[in-house]
Coordinates of C-alpha atoms in Angstrom, one line a residue:
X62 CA -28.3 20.4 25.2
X63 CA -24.8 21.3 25.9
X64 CA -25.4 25.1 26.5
X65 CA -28.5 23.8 29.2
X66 CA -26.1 21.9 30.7
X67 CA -23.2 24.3 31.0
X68 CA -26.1 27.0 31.9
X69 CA -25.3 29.5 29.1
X70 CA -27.3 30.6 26.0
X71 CA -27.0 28.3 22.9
X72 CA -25.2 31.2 20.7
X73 CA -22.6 31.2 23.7
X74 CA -22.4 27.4 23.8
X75 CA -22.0 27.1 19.6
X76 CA -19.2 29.9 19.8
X77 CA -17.3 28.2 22.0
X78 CA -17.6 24.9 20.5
X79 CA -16.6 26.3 17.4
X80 CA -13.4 27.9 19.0
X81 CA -14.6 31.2 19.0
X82 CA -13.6 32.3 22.6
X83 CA -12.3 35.4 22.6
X84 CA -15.8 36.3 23.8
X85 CA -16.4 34.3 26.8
X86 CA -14.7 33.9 30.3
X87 CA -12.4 31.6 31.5
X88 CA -14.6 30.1 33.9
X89 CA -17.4 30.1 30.8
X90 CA -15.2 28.4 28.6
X91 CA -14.4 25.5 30.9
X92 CA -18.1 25.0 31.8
X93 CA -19.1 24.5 27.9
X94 CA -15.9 22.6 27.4
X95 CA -17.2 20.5 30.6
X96 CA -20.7 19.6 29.6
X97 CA -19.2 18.7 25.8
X98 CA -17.1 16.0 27.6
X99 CA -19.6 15.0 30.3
X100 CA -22.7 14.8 27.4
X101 CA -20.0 12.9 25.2
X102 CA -21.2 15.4 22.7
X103 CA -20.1 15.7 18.9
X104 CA -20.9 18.9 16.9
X105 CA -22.4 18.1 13.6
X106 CA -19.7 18.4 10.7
X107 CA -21.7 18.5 7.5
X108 CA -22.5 22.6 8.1
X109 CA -19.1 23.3 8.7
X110 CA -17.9 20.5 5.5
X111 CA -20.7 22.7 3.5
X112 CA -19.5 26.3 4.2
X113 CA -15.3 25.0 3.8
X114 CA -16.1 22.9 1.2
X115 CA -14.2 20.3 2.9
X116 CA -14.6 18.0 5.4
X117 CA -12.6 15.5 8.2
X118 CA -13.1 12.8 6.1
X119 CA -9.8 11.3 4.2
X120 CA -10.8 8.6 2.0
X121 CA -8.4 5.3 1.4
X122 CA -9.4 3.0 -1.4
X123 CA -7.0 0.2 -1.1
X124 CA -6.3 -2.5 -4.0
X125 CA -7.1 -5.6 -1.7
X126 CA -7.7 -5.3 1.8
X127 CA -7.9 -9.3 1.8
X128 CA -4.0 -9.0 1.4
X129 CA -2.5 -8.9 5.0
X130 CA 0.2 -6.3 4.2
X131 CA -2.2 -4.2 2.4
X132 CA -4.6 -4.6 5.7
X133 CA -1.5 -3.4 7.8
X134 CA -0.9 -0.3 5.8
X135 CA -4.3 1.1 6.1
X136 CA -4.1 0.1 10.0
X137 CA -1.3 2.4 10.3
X138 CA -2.9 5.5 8.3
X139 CA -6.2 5.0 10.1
X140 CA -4.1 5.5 13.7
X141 CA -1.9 8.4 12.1
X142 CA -4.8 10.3 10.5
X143 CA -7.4 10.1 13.9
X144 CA -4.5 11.0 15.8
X145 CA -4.3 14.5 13.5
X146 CA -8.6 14.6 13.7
X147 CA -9.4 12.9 10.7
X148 CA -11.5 10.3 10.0
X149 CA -10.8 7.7 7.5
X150 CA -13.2 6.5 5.1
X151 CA -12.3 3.4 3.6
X152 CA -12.7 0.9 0.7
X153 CA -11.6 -2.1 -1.5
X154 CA -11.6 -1.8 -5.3
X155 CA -10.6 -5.0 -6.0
X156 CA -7.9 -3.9 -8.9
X157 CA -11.7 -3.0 -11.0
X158 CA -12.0 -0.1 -12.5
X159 CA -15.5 1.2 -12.1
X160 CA -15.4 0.2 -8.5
X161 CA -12.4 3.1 -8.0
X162 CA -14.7 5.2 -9.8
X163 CA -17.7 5.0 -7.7
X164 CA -15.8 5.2 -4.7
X165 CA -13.7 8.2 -5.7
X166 CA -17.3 10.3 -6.9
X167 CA -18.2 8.9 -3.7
X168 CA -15.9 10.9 -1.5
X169 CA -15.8 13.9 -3.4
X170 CA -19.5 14.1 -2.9
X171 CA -18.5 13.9 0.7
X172 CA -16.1 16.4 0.4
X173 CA -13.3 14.4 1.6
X174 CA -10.1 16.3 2.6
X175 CA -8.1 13.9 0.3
X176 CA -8.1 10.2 -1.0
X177 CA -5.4 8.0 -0.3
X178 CA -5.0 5.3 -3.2
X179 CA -2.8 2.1 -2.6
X180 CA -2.3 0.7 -6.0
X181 CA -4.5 3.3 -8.0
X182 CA -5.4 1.5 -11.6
X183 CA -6.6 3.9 -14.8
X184 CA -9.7 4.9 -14.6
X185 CA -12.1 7.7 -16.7
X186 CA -12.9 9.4 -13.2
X187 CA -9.5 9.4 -12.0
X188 CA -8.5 10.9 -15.4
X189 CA -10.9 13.7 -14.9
X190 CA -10.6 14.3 -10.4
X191 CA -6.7 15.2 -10.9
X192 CA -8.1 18.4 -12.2
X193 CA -11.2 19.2 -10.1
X194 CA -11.4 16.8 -7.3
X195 CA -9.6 16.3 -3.7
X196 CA -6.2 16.2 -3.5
X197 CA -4.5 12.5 -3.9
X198 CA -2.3 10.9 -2.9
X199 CA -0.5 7.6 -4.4
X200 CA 0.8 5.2 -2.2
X201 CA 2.7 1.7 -3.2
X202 CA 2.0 2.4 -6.8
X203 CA 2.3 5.4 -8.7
X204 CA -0.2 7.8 -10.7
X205 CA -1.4 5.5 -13.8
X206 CA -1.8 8.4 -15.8
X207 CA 0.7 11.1 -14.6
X208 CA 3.8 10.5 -13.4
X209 CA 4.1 13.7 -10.9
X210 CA 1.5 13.3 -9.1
X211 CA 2.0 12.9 -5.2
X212 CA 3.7 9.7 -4.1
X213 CA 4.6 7.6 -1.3
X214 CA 5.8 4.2 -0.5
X215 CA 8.0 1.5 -1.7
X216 CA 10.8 2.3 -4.0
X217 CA 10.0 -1.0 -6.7
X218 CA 12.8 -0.4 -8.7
X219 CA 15.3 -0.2 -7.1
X220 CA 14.2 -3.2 -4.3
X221 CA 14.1 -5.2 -7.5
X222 CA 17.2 -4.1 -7.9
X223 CA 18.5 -4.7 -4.3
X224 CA 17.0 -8.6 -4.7
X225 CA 19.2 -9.0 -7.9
X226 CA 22.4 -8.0 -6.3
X227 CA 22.2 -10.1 -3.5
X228 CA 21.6 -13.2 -6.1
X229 CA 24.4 -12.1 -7.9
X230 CA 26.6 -11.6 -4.7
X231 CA 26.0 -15.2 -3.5
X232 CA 26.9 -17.1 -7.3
X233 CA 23.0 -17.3 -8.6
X234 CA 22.1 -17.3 -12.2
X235 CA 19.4 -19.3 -12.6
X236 CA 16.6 -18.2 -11.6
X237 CA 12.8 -18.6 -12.6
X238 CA 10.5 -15.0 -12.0
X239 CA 7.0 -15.3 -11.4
X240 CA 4.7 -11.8 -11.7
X241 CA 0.9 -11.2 -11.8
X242 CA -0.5 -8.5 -14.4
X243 CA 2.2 -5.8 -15.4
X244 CA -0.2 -2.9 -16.5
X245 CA 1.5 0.1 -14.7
X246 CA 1.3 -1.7 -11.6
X247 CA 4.1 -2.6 -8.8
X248 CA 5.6 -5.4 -10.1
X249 CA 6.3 -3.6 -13.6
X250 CA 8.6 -1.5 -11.5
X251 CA 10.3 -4.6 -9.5
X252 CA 10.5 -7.0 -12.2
X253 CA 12.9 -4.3 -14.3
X254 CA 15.0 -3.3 -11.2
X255 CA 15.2 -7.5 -11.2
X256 CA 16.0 -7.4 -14.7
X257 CA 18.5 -4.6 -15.2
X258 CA 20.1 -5.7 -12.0
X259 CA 21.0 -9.5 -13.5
X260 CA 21.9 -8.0 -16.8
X261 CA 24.8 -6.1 -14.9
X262 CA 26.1 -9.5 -14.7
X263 CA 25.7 -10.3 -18.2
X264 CA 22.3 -12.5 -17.3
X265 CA 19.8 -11.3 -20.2
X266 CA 16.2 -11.4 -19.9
X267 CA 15.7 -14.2 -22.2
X268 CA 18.0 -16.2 -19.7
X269 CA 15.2 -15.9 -17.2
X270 CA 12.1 -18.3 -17.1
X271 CA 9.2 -16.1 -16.6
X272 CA 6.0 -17.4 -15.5
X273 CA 2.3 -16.2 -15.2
X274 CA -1.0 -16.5 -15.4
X275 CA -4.3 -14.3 -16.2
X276 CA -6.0 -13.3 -13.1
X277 CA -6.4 -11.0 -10.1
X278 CA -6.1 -13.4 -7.2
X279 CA -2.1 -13.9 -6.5
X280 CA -2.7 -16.9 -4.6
X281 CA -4.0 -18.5 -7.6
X282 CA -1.8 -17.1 -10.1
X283 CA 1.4 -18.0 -7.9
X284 CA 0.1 -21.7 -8.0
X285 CA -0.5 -21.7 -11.7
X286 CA 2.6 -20.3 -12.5
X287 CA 4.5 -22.7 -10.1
X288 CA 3.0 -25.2 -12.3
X289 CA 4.6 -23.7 -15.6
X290 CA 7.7 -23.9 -14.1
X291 CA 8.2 -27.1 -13.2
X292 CA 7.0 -28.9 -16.3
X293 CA 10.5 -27.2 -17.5
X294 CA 13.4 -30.0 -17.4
X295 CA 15.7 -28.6 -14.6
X296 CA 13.4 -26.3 -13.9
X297 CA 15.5 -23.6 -11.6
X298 CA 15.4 -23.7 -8.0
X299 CA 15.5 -20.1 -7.1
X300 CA 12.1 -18.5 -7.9
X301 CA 11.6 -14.7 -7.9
X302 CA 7.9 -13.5 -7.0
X303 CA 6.7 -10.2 -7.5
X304 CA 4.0 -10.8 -4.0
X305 CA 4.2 -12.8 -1.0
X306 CA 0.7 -14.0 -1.8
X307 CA 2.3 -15.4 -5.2
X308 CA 5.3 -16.5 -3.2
X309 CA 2.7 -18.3 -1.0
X310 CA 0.6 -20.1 -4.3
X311 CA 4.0 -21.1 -5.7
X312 CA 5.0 -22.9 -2.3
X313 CA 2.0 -24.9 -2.2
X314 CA 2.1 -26.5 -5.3
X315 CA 5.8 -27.5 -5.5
X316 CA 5.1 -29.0 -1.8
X317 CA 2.2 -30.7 -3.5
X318 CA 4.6 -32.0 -6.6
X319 CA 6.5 -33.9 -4.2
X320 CA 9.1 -31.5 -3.3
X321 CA 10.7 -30.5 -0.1
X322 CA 10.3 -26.6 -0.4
X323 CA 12.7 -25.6 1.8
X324 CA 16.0 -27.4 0.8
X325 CA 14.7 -28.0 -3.1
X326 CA 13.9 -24.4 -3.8
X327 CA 14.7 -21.0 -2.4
X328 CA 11.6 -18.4 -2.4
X329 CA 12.3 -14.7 -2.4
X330 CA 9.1 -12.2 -2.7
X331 CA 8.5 -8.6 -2.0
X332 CA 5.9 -6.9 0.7
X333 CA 7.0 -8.6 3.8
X334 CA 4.3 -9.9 4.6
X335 CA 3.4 -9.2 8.4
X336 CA 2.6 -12.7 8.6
X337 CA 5.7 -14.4 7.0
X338 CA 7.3 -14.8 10.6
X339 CA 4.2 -16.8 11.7
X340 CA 3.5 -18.6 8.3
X341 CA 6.1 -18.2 5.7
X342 CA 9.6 -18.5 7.8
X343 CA 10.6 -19.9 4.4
X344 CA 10.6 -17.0 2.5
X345 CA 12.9 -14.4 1.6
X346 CA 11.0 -11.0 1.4
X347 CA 11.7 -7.3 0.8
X348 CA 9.5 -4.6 1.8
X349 CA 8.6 -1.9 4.2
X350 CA 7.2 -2.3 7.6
X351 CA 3.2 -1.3 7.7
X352 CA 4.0 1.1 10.3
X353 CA 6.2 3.5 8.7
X354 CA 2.7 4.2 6.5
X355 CA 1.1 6.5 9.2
X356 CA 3.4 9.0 9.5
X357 CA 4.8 9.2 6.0
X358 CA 1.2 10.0 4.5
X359 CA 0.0 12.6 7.3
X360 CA 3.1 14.0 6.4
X361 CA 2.7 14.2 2.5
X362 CA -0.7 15.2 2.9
X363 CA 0.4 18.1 4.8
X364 CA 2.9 19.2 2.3
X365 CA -0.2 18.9 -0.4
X366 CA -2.6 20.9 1.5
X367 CA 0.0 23.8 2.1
X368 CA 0.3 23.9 -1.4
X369 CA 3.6 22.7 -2.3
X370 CA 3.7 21.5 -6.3
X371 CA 6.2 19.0 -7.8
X372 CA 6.6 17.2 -4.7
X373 CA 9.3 14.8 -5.1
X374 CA 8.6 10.5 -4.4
X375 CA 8.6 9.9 -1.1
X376 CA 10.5 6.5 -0.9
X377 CA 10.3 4.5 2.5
X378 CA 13.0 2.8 4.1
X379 CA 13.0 -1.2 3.1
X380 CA 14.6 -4.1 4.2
X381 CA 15.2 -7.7 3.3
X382 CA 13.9 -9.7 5.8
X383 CA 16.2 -13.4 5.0
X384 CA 15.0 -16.6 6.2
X385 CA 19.3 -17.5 6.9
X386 CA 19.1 -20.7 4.9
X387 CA 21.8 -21.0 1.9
X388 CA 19.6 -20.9 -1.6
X389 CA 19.9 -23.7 -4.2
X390 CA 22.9 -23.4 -6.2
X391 CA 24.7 -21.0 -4.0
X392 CA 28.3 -20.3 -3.5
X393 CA 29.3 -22.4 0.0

């Protein structure tokens, strides 16, 4: 079609379009390059993904893409990755286990140039593909099952930490903490920066009401464990959560106990939510803006396909985003 067009001979037309030019004219090379853009023409990958064993494809299985800030994350990957010529591939595994798997043999049965996990869980395939499949990349959570492998995002422990000093800084030590599951996961991290952070001020762990529920959905759990908190006589008023979207659950049901949310309690929660301004101008929350994602992955990949071993955490700027209200108990 294209060497028709461009009026050459099809071996002509595919060495061109496969960058091999030092053959053809000037003039020759601009007609091909001419009838590819004018016939909005795409030269099939798979022989090429075959023969390099390798393809454009970058897979991204994300924990929960129904979480904005996890949506926001992958937005900025996507637009960082095309702009490099890849294409991303991806998929929610819901926190399951044998959904990750399926969609990690998935890609490397499509050869995928790499996969891209945000908040990786363990897994018997991921066990097994640190060895013989794509290179991977963890991003927001580390490796389950090996501590150097390739990582990007959010420094947990020490914005955990960051969260505790400011409470400490402005005269707070009460404070109830409110976490989903703790299996290797993000908030394991934050919840001991928390910890170790209070305990500098002589606040031990057993000082602190913790509060959770079983389950996946953070919404749910946040509201649940709300609940456990204030069936506690003076229950406290500043209440730590481990996700906006618990943050979010806890908010609704102490508005739903009767209580004015905003000068009865003081909310802090980590992601920053890109919706908080909109939807949440109550809440306190630290985390890294979605955008800083794109560019901080293309350039780990990068540094994993050239080879490079032991890379060392790449940790993303953060920031506490504060709602300027004084919290409950506070120094005045």
């Amino acid at each position: 079609m294209v060497a028709a067009h461009a009026g050459v001979s099809i071996a002509t037309a595919s060495r061109i379009i496969n960058g091999i030019t030092n053959k053809a004219s000037k003039q020759t090379i601009e007609r091909v390059q001419a009838s590819v853009d004018a016939l909005h023409y795409r030269p099939a990958s798979i022989g090429r993904a075959l023969r390099c064993q390798e393809s454009r494809i970058v897979g991204l299985l994300a924990a929960a893409l129904e979480n904005p800030t996890m949506a926001s994350i992958a937005a900025s990957i996507e637009r960082s990755l095309r702009n490099e010529g890849y294409v991303l591939s991806l998929c929610d595994t819901y926190e399951r286990a044998e959904i990750q798997d399926e969609y990690l043999l998935e890609m490397q049965s499509q050869l995928a140039r790499a996969v891209i996990i945000v908040g990786a869980i363990s897994s018997p395939v991921l066990d097994r593909m640190r060895e013989d499949g794509p290179p991977m990349l963890f991003v927001n959570r580390p490796d389950p099952g090996h501590s150097k492998s390739p990582y990007m995002g959010i420094d947990n422990y020490q914005i955990g930490l960051d969260v505790a000093e400011l409470l400490i800084s402005r005269g707070i030590h009460k404070v109830g903490l409110i976490h989903a599951s703790l299996d290797k996961t993000a908030a394991t991290f934050r919840r001991q920066g928390v910890l170790d952070g209070l305990a500098k001020a002589g606040i031990a762990e057993q000082d602190i009401l913790h509060a959770h529920i079983k389950g996946l959905n953070h919404l749910e759990v946040g509201y649940g464990a709300m609940q456990q908190i204030l069936e506690r006589k003076d229950p406290p008023r500043v209440i730590l959560c481990m996700s906006d979207l618990l943050a979010y659950g806890a908010y609704r049901r102490v508005v739903e106990a009767g209580f004015d949310p905003v000068k009865d309690f003081g909310f802090f929660g980590f992601d920053d939510n890109p919706l908080n301004p909109w939807i949440a101008g109550w809440l306190n929350s630290i985390g890294v803006p979605g955008e800083q994602y794109g560019r901080a992955s293309v350039a780990s990949l990068n540094a994993i396909w050239e080879g490079q071993e032991n890379l060392d955490p790449v940790y993303l700027q953060h920031h506490l985003r504060l709602n300027g209200r004084p919290l409950p108990g506070e120094f005045s």
